[in-house]
Short mmCIF file of C-alpha atoms and ligand atoms in Angstrom, two decimals:
data_model
loop_
_atom_site.label_atom_id
_atom_site.label_comp_id
_atom_site.label_asym_id
_atom_site.label_seq_id
_atom_site.Cartn_x
_atom_site.Cartn_y
_atom_site.Cartn_z
CA MET A 1 -52.87 -88.59 -18.79
CA THR A 2 -52.10 -85.41 -20.69
CA GLU A 3 -53.58 -82.81 -18.37
CA GLN A 4 -51.07 -80.33 -17.06
CA SER A 5 -50.91 -76.98 -15.38
CA GLY A 6 -47.65 -75.67 -13.92
CA PRO A 7 -44.46 -77.64 -13.40
CA ILE A 8 -44.42 -81.39 -12.84
CA PHE A 9 -42.47 -82.37 -9.71
CA PHE A 10 -40.75 -85.66 -8.97
CA HIS A 11 -39.83 -86.69 -5.42
CA VAL A 12 -37.17 -89.40 -5.37
CA ASP A 13 -36.43 -91.26 -2.12
CA MET A 14 -34.07 -94.20 -1.73
CA ASP A 15 -35.57 -97.34 -0.21
CA SER A 16 -34.19 -98.31 3.24
CA PHE A 17 -31.14 -96.31 2.24
CA TYR A 18 -28.33 -97.32 4.63
CA ALA A 19 -29.52 -100.94 4.68
CA SER A 20 -29.76 -101.09 0.87
CA VAL A 21 -26.19 -99.84 0.54
CA GLU A 22 -25.00 -102.46 3.04
CA ILE A 23 -26.87 -105.20 1.17
CA ARG A 24 -25.36 -104.05 -2.11
CA GLU A 25 -21.94 -104.50 -0.47
CA ARG A 26 -22.87 -107.99 0.76
CA PRO A 27 -25.23 -109.53 -1.82
CA LEU A 28 -25.74 -112.65 0.29
CA LEU A 29 -27.89 -110.52 2.61
CA ALA A 30 -30.44 -109.74 -0.14
CA GLY A 31 -33.95 -110.73 0.91
CA LYS A 32 -32.93 -111.05 4.58
CA PRO A 33 -33.71 -108.90 7.64
CA VAL A 34 -30.85 -106.41 7.98
CA VAL A 35 -30.69 -103.73 10.68
CA VAL A 36 -28.23 -100.81 10.56
CA GLY A 37 -27.57 -98.95 13.79
CA ALA A 38 -26.11 -99.43 17.25
CA ASP A 39 -24.55 -102.73 18.31
CA PRO A 40 -27.34 -104.91 19.83
CA GLU A 41 -24.83 -106.69 22.11
CA GLY A 42 -27.00 -109.77 22.34
CA GLY A 43 -30.03 -107.75 23.43
CA GLN A 44 -28.19 -105.61 26.00
CA GLY A 45 -27.14 -102.96 23.49
CA ARG A 46 -28.04 -99.32 23.84
CA GLY A 47 -28.69 -96.77 21.13
CA VAL A 48 -31.14 -97.05 18.27
CA VAL A 49 -31.93 -98.47 14.84
CA SER A 50 -30.90 -96.08 12.04
CA THR A 51 -32.83 -98.01 9.44
CA CYS A 52 -33.55 -101.57 8.39
CA SER A 53 -34.45 -103.60 5.31
CA TYR A 54 -38.10 -104.13 4.44
CA GLU A 55 -37.74 -107.78 5.53
CA ALA A 56 -36.75 -106.52 9.01
CA ARG A 57 -39.70 -104.09 8.97
CA SER A 58 -42.07 -107.03 8.68
CA PHE A 59 -40.95 -107.96 12.23
CA GLY A 60 -42.04 -104.51 13.43
CA ILE A 61 -38.54 -102.98 13.49
CA HIS A 62 -38.23 -99.34 12.40
CA SER A 63 -35.90 -96.30 12.47
CA GLY A 64 -35.46 -94.77 15.92
CA MET A 65 -36.47 -97.93 17.81
CA PRO A 66 -34.13 -98.96 20.67
CA ILE A 67 -31.74 -101.56 19.30
CA SER A 68 -32.52 -103.84 22.26
CA GLN A 69 -36.18 -103.90 21.26
CA ALA A 70 -35.24 -104.64 17.64
CA TYR A 71 -33.14 -107.54 18.88
CA ARG A 72 -36.06 -108.95 20.83
CA LEU A 73 -38.28 -108.73 17.74
CA CYS A 74 -35.74 -110.40 15.47
CA PRO A 75 -32.54 -111.76 17.06
CA TYR A 76 -31.59 -113.53 13.84
CA ALA A 77 -31.43 -110.36 11.74
CA THR A 78 -28.00 -109.21 10.60
CA TYR A 79 -26.99 -106.16 12.67
CA LEU A 80 -24.51 -103.78 11.05
CA PRO A 81 -22.89 -100.54 12.23
CA VAL A 82 -23.46 -97.22 10.45
CA ARG A 83 -20.81 -96.43 7.83
CA MET A 84 -21.52 -92.78 7.12
CA PRO A 85 -18.65 -92.05 4.65
CA LEU A 86 -19.88 -94.85 2.39
CA TYR A 87 -23.50 -93.61 2.42
CA SER A 88 -22.38 -90.02 1.79
CA GLN A 89 -20.43 -91.14 -1.24
CA VAL A 90 -23.37 -93.13 -2.66
CA SER A 91 -25.68 -90.19 -1.94
CA GLY A 92 -23.37 -87.82 -3.85
CA ASN A 93 -23.31 -90.14 -6.87
CA ILE A 94 -27.10 -90.44 -6.87
CA MET A 95 -27.64 -86.69 -6.54
CA ALA A 96 -25.29 -86.11 -9.49
CA LEU A 97 -27.30 -88.65 -11.50
CA LEU A 98 -30.60 -86.97 -10.58
CA ASN A 99 -29.16 -83.59 -11.55
CA ARG A 100 -28.38 -84.92 -15.00
CA HIS A 101 -32.09 -85.79 -15.43
CA SER A 102 -33.35 -82.42 -14.24
CA THR A 103 -33.83 -78.84 -15.16
CA GLU A 104 -33.98 -78.16 -11.41
CA CYS A 105 -33.03 -80.43 -8.50
CA TRP A 106 -33.23 -79.82 -4.76
CA GLN A 107 -31.62 -82.33 -2.42
CA VAL A 108 -33.50 -82.33 0.87
CA SER A 109 -31.78 -85.08 2.85
CA ILE A 110 -29.09 -87.67 2.37
CA ASP A 111 -31.40 -89.91 0.33
CA GLU A 112 -34.12 -87.74 -1.16
CA ALA A 113 -34.52 -84.96 -3.68
CA TYR A 114 -37.20 -83.04 -5.50
CA LEU A 115 -36.69 -82.44 -9.17
CA VAL A 116 -38.31 -80.92 -12.19
CA PRO A 117 -37.22 -83.42 -14.81
CA SER A 118 -36.03 -82.41 -18.26
CA GLY A 119 -38.28 -83.24 -21.20
CA VAL A 120 -41.46 -83.91 -19.22
CA ASP A 121 -44.10 -81.63 -20.69
CA ASP A 122 -47.12 -83.63 -19.58
CA TYR A 123 -48.04 -86.43 -17.20
CA GLY A 124 -47.93 -88.96 -20.05
CA ALA A 125 -44.23 -88.28 -20.45
CA ALA A 126 -43.55 -88.62 -16.70
CA LEU A 127 -43.86 -92.42 -16.61
CA PRO A 128 -40.97 -93.36 -18.95
CA VAL A 129 -38.71 -90.70 -17.42
CA ALA A 130 -39.41 -91.88 -13.86
CA GLU A 131 -38.81 -95.50 -14.92
CA LYS A 132 -35.55 -94.48 -16.57
CA ILE A 133 -34.39 -92.76 -13.36
CA GLN A 134 -35.24 -95.85 -11.31
CA HIS A 135 -33.39 -98.02 -13.81
CA ASP A 136 -30.33 -95.75 -13.86
CA VAL A 137 -30.10 -95.61 -10.04
CA VAL A 138 -30.11 -99.42 -9.85
CA ALA A 139 -27.59 -99.70 -12.69
CA ALA A 140 -25.22 -97.11 -11.22
CA GLU A 141 -25.51 -97.76 -7.48
CA GLY A 142 -27.22 -101.12 -7.07
CA ILE A 143 -30.04 -99.84 -4.88
CA THR A 144 -33.71 -99.06 -5.53
CA CYS A 145 -35.68 -95.87 -5.06
CA SER A 146 -39.32 -94.84 -5.04
CA ILE A 147 -40.64 -91.94 -7.05
CA GLY A 148 -43.71 -89.80 -6.65
CA VAL A 149 -44.91 -87.46 -9.39
CA GLY A 150 -47.35 -84.61 -8.88
CA PRO A 151 -48.27 -80.98 -9.44
CA SER A 152 -46.58 -79.82 -6.22
CA ARG A 153 -43.72 -80.97 -4.03
CA VAL A 154 -46.04 -82.05 -1.24
CA VAL A 155 -48.10 -84.26 -3.57
CA ALA A 156 -44.92 -85.73 -5.11
CA LYS A 157 -43.51 -86.46 -1.64
CA ILE A 158 -46.65 -88.18 -0.38
CA ALA A 159 -46.82 -90.13 -3.67
CA SER A 160 -43.22 -91.39 -3.37
CA GLY A 161 -44.06 -92.97 -0.03
CA TYR A 162 -47.29 -94.48 -1.32
CA GLN A 163 -45.92 -97.72 -2.82
CA LYS A 164 -42.50 -98.23 -1.29
CA PRO A 165 -40.16 -99.98 -2.04
CA ALA A 166 -39.35 -99.48 -5.75
CA GLY A 167 -42.71 -97.74 -6.15
CA LEU A 168 -43.79 -95.29 -8.80
CA THR A 169 -46.93 -93.25 -8.19
CA ILE A 170 -48.12 -90.55 -10.56
CA VAL A 171 -50.82 -88.15 -9.38
CA THR A 172 -52.18 -85.65 -11.91
CA PRO A 173 -53.74 -82.32 -10.85
CA GLY A 174 -57.20 -83.76 -11.53
CA GLU A 175 -56.50 -86.80 -9.33
CA THR A 176 -54.89 -84.92 -6.44
CA ALA A 177 -57.93 -84.38 -4.20
CA ARG A 178 -59.09 -87.99 -4.63
CA PHE A 179 -55.58 -89.32 -3.98
CA LEU A 180 -55.05 -87.30 -0.81
CA ALA A 181 -58.54 -87.53 0.71
CA PRO A 182 -58.41 -91.01 2.30
CA LEU A 183 -54.83 -90.79 3.58
CA PRO A 184 -54.19 -90.20 7.30
CA VAL A 185 -53.15 -86.62 8.19
CA GLY A 186 -49.78 -87.96 9.38
CA LYS A 187 -48.78 -88.43 5.74
CA ILE A 188 -48.46 -84.66 5.42
CA PRO A 189 -44.82 -83.69 5.98
CA GLY A 190 -44.60 -81.82 9.27
CA ILE A 191 -47.64 -83.44 10.87
CA GLY A 192 -46.20 -85.71 13.53
CA GLY A 193 -47.82 -87.78 16.22
CA LYS A 194 -48.63 -84.81 18.46
CA THR A 195 -50.45 -82.72 15.82
CA ALA A 196 -52.20 -85.84 14.51
CA ALA A 197 -53.45 -86.60 18.04
CA GLU A 198 -54.72 -83.03 18.45
CA LEU A 199 -56.51 -83.19 15.11
CA GLN A 200 -58.00 -86.54 16.02
CA ILE A 201 -59.60 -85.03 19.11
CA ALA A 202 -61.36 -82.63 16.74
CA GLY A 203 -62.50 -85.61 14.63
CA ILE A 204 -60.01 -84.94 11.83
CA GLU A 205 -58.20 -88.10 10.80
CA THR A 206 -57.84 -87.95 7.04
CA ILE A 207 -56.32 -85.39 4.71
CA GLY A 208 -59.76 -85.02 3.10
CA GLN A 209 -61.28 -84.05 6.44
CA LEU A 210 -58.47 -81.57 7.02
CA ALA A 211 -59.03 -80.05 3.57
CA GLU A 212 -62.71 -79.53 4.40
CA CYS A 213 -61.96 -77.99 7.78
CA ASP A 214 -62.56 -74.28 8.29
CA VAL A 215 -59.16 -72.63 7.96
CA GLN A 216 -60.15 -69.98 10.53
CA GLN A 217 -60.74 -72.76 13.04
CA LEU A 218 -57.38 -74.36 12.24
CA MET A 219 -55.71 -71.00 12.74
CA GLU A 220 -57.29 -70.66 16.16
CA TRP A 221 -55.98 -74.06 17.14
CA PHE A 222 -52.53 -74.01 15.57
CA GLY A 223 -51.76 -70.40 14.57
CA ARG A 224 -49.91 -69.99 11.27
CA TRP A 225 -49.14 -73.69 11.14
CA GLY A 226 -52.93 -74.21 10.88
CA ILE A 227 -53.05 -72.23 7.64
CA ALA A 228 -50.00 -74.07 6.33
CA MET A 229 -51.38 -77.53 7.08
CA HIS A 230 -54.63 -76.60 5.35
CA GLU A 231 -52.74 -75.54 2.23
CA LEU A 232 -50.78 -78.79 2.30
CA SER A 233 -53.99 -80.81 2.67
CA LEU A 234 -55.12 -79.25 -0.61
CA GLY A 235 -51.88 -80.40 -2.21
CA ARG A 236 -50.36 -76.93 -2.35
CA ASP A 237 -46.79 -76.15 -1.30
CA ILE A 238 -46.35 -73.59 1.43
CA ARG A 239 -42.93 -72.20 0.61
CA PRO A 240 -40.46 -72.23 -2.24
CA PRO A 241 -37.99 -75.10 -2.24
CA ARG A 242 -34.72 -74.43 -0.50
CA GLN A 243 -31.53 -75.46 -2.20
CA GLY A 244 -28.93 -76.95 0.08
CA GLY A 245 -30.70 -79.73 1.84
CA GLN A 246 -30.81 -80.12 5.57
CA LYS A 247 -31.98 -77.29 7.73
CA SER A 248 -30.25 -78.70 10.74
CA LEU A 249 -27.32 -80.85 11.69
CA GLY A 250 -27.34 -83.10 14.71
CA ARG A 251 -25.50 -85.84 16.53
CA GLU A 252 -26.23 -87.80 19.65
CA VAL A 253 -24.54 -90.41 21.78
CA THR A 254 -25.97 -93.13 24.01
CA PHE A 255 -23.60 -93.83 26.90
CA ALA A 256 -22.35 -97.34 27.55
CA GLU A 257 -23.65 -96.88 31.11
CA ASP A 258 -26.06 -94.30 32.49
CA LEU A 259 -24.03 -91.36 33.81
CA ASP A 260 -24.60 -89.42 36.99
CA ASP A 261 -21.41 -87.37 36.68
CA ARG A 262 -22.40 -83.95 35.38
CA GLU A 263 -18.92 -83.21 34.04
CA GLN A 264 -18.84 -86.38 31.98
CA VAL A 265 -22.22 -85.53 30.43
CA CYS A 266 -21.01 -81.99 29.82
CA THR A 267 -17.84 -83.18 28.14
CA ALA A 268 -19.80 -85.50 25.86
CA ALA A 269 -22.20 -82.70 24.90
CA THR A 270 -19.48 -80.14 24.24
CA ASP A 271 -17.52 -82.73 22.20
CA LEU A 272 -20.59 -83.29 20.03
CA ALA A 273 -21.00 -79.53 19.64
CA GLY A 274 -17.35 -79.31 18.60
CA ILE A 275 -17.78 -81.96 15.90
CA LEU A 276 -20.89 -80.23 14.52
CA HIS A 277 -19.15 -76.89 14.61
CA GLU A 278 -16.31 -78.31 12.52
CA HIS A 279 -18.77 -79.60 9.91
CA LEU A 280 -20.42 -76.19 9.65
CA ALA A 281 -17.17 -74.27 9.66
CA ALA A 282 -15.89 -76.41 6.78
CA ARG A 283 -18.89 -75.15 4.79
CA SER A 284 -18.62 -71.53 6.01
CA LEU A 285 -22.05 -71.82 7.59
CA ARG A 286 -23.22 -69.90 10.62
CA PHE A 287 -26.12 -70.91 12.85
CA ARG A 288 -28.47 -69.34 15.33
CA THR A 289 -30.10 -72.17 17.25
CA VAL A 290 -28.62 -74.87 19.48
CA THR A 291 -30.89 -77.66 20.68
CA LEU A 292 -29.94 -79.98 23.52
CA LYS A 293 -31.56 -83.37 23.93
CA VAL A 294 -31.20 -85.38 27.11
CA ARG A 295 -32.65 -88.81 27.73
CA PHE A 296 -32.62 -89.92 31.34
CA ALA A 297 -32.19 -93.48 32.58
CA ASN A 298 -35.98 -93.86 32.85
CA PHE A 299 -36.24 -92.86 29.14
CA ARG A 300 -37.82 -89.50 29.90
CA THR A 301 -36.51 -87.32 27.10
CA ILE A 302 -36.37 -83.56 27.05
CA THR A 303 -35.16 -81.04 24.50
CA ARG A 304 -34.21 -77.44 25.21
CA ALA A 305 -33.22 -74.86 22.61
CA PHE A 306 -31.34 -71.61 22.72
CA SER A 307 -31.24 -69.09 19.87
CA PHE A 308 -28.52 -66.48 19.54
CA PRO A 309 -29.78 -63.01 18.67
CA ARG A 310 -27.78 -63.19 15.43
CA PHE A 311 -25.97 -65.80 13.35
CA THR A 312 -22.72 -67.02 14.83
CA ASP A 313 -19.83 -69.34 14.07
CA ASP A 314 -18.08 -68.74 17.37
CA PRO A 315 -17.13 -72.11 18.95
CA GLY A 316 -16.76 -70.50 22.39
CA ALA A 317 -20.29 -69.10 22.29
CA LEU A 318 -21.56 -72.50 21.23
CA GLN A 319 -19.83 -74.28 24.13
CA GLN A 320 -21.23 -71.71 26.54
CA ALA A 321 -24.76 -72.16 25.22
CA VAL A 322 -24.49 -75.95 25.54
CA ARG A 323 -23.32 -75.64 29.17
CA MET A 324 -26.11 -73.20 29.95
CA LEU A 325 -28.74 -75.54 28.49
CA LEU A 326 -27.27 -78.48 30.39
CA ASP A 327 -27.23 -76.59 33.68
CA ALA A 328 -30.97 -76.08 33.41
CA VAL A 329 -31.80 -79.76 32.84
CA LEU A 330 -29.24 -81.81 34.79
CA THR A 331 -31.11 -81.91 38.05
CA GLY A 332 -30.19 -85.30 39.43
CA PRO A 333 -31.34 -88.38 37.53
CA LYS A 334 -28.78 -90.40 35.59
CA VAL A 335 -28.36 -89.62 31.91
CA ARG A 336 -28.64 -92.23 29.20
CA LEU A 337 -28.21 -90.15 26.05
CA VAL A 338 -27.19 -86.67 25.11
CA GLY A 339 -27.61 -84.99 21.71
CA ILE A 340 -26.86 -81.62 20.14
CA ARG A 341 -28.47 -80.13 17.04
CA LEU A 342 -27.57 -76.90 15.31
CA SER A 343 -30.12 -75.19 13.08
CA ALA A 344 -31.32 -71.91 11.58
CA PHE A 345 -28.38 -71.67 9.23
CA ASP A 346 -27.28 -68.51 7.57
CA CYS A 347 -27.19 -70.08 4.13
CA ASP A 348 -25.70 -68.20 1.33
CA GLU A 349 -27.16 -70.60 -1.20
CA SER A 350 -24.44 -70.10 -3.77
CA ARG A 351 -21.79 -71.44 -1.41
CA GLN A 352 -23.74 -74.01 0.56
CA THR A 353 -23.15 -77.61 -0.26
CA THR A 354 -25.44 -80.33 0.87
CA ILE A 355 -25.31 -81.40 4.46
CA GLY A 356 -26.38 -84.93 5.17
CA ASP A 357 -28.32 -85.30 8.37
CA TYR A 358 -27.60 -88.14 10.80
CA LEU A 359 -23.88 -87.66 10.34
P1 TTP B 1 -35.52 -92.38 5.31
O1 TTP B 1 -35.61 -92.04 3.85
O2 TTP B 1 -36.52 -91.78 6.24
O3 TTP B 1 -35.63 -93.95 5.51
P2 TTP B 1 -35.05 -95.13 4.63
O4 TTP B 1 -34.45 -94.65 3.34
O5 TTP B 1 -34.15 -95.96 5.46
O6 TTP B 1 -36.34 -96.00 4.35
P3 TTP B 1 -37.57 -95.66 3.37
O7 TTP B 1 -37.56 -96.79 2.36
O8 TTP B 1 -38.76 -95.68 4.23
O9 TTP B 1 -37.29 -94.33 2.74
O10 TTP B 1 -34.09 -92.01 5.88
C1 TTP B 1 -32.90 -92.09 5.08
C2 TTP B 1 -31.75 -92.57 5.93
O11 TTP B 1 -31.56 -91.70 7.04
C3 TTP B 1 -31.95 -93.95 6.51
O12 TTP B 1 -31.56 -94.99 5.63
C4 TTP B 1 -31.10 -93.90 7.76
C5 TTP B 1 -31.12 -92.44 8.17
N1 TTP B 1 -32.05 -92.28 9.32
C6 TTP B 1 -31.53 -92.34 10.62
O13 TTP B 1 -30.32 -92.54 10.81
N2 TTP B 1 -32.39 -92.23 11.68
C7 TTP B 1 -33.74 -92.03 11.51
O14 TTP B 1 -34.50 -91.94 12.50
C8 TTP B 1 -34.27 -91.96 10.17
C9 TTP B 1 -35.76 -91.77 9.94
C10 TTP B 1 -33.39 -92.10 9.11
MG1 MG B 2 -35.49 -93.26 2.12
#
C-alpha cells in the first residue's frame, strides 16, 4: 500500500454521536438500546428520534423516525432528551484533537470532519495514524468514531460509513473504482431517495453504473447536478472544501397538540426564526435564504423557501419573510410541526466559527 498521488484525505465521523455521549455519561447503558430525541410519552409522544445506539438500530429505529414509531419497535429502550450544550462541548474537544493531528482540518457538521493528517506521505502510513486518532478520541472523550481514508473527500466519506461503528476503511487510488462500483448510488453524498428513485427508473442502481453512464445524458436529466454526480461516482470531489462547517442552521418544533390557530403557528415560527437569528448574529453571519417547513396533522409535509436579493441580518426582514411564507401555506388543515432553516450564509471564513446543525 505505497501508491500515492495527491493528498490523502481522512473523513472522521463519530458513531451514534448523541447516544454515545449519553452512554459515556451513564456507563450502565453500554450495550443497550438507547434512543435520544423527543419524549415518547408511553407511545403517545410526538416529535422524532435524533439518533440512537447501534443496539437500538437493530430494532429498525433510526434518526428522523417519529418517536412513537420507535417506541412501538422497542418500548424497553432507554429514551433520553437531547442535551445540545453537552454535545457541543464534546464536539469542540474532538475537533481540537483532530486539528492537532492535521495539516488541514475542515469540520463539516457537529460530529464529522475531513482532514489531511500530518506525517502521512503514503497509504501505508495512513493505518497507524488513523488507529492513533481512534484511540485518542476514545481516551479523551470516551466515544468511538469511524474513519475513511482515500484520495478525495468523497471517497473518504463513503469509506468512513463503510464499516461503522469503530470502522477503519482505507481506499487507495488504485482501489477506488473497485470499491465504489458495487455500492448503491445513495451512498454518494447529495443523492437522496428522490434522485436514487429517478436513477433507478433509468436502470442505474450502483455507483459503478452511474460512473459508466453518459455524462451528456445525466446532464439532460439533472442539469449541472448530473455532471456533479458523475464526477462523484468516479471518486472525484466537485468543489473545494469549505471551512466553517454547516451551510445552514435550522430548528423545528412539534406541537403538543395539532394547531388550527394561525396566530399560534405564526408565533412559534417567528420565535424559531428569532432564536436562529440570535445564533447567526452572535457569529456576525448574514444569510440570504429562509426555508419554512410545515407538517400537517395528516403528516403531509411541505417546505417553501424565500431568498433575499442580497445578504441580510435584519431580524425584521426575517420575521416578514417567515410570515409571508406561512401565509402561502396555511390554508386550513391543522398543523403538527413547524420548522425554520436559514442558509446561504455570507461567510467571511476568517471570522466564521463552526455552527453545529440540529441546535
Ligand atoms: P450522524 O453522524 O448522521 O449520525 P450519528 O453520529 O448519530 O450515527 P452514525 O454512527 O451513523 O454516524 O449525525 C450526527 C448527530 O446529528 C446525531 O448523533 C444526532 C444529530 N442528528 C439529528 O439530530 N437528526 C438527524 O436526522 C440526524 C441524521 C442527525
Ligand atoms: Mg456520526
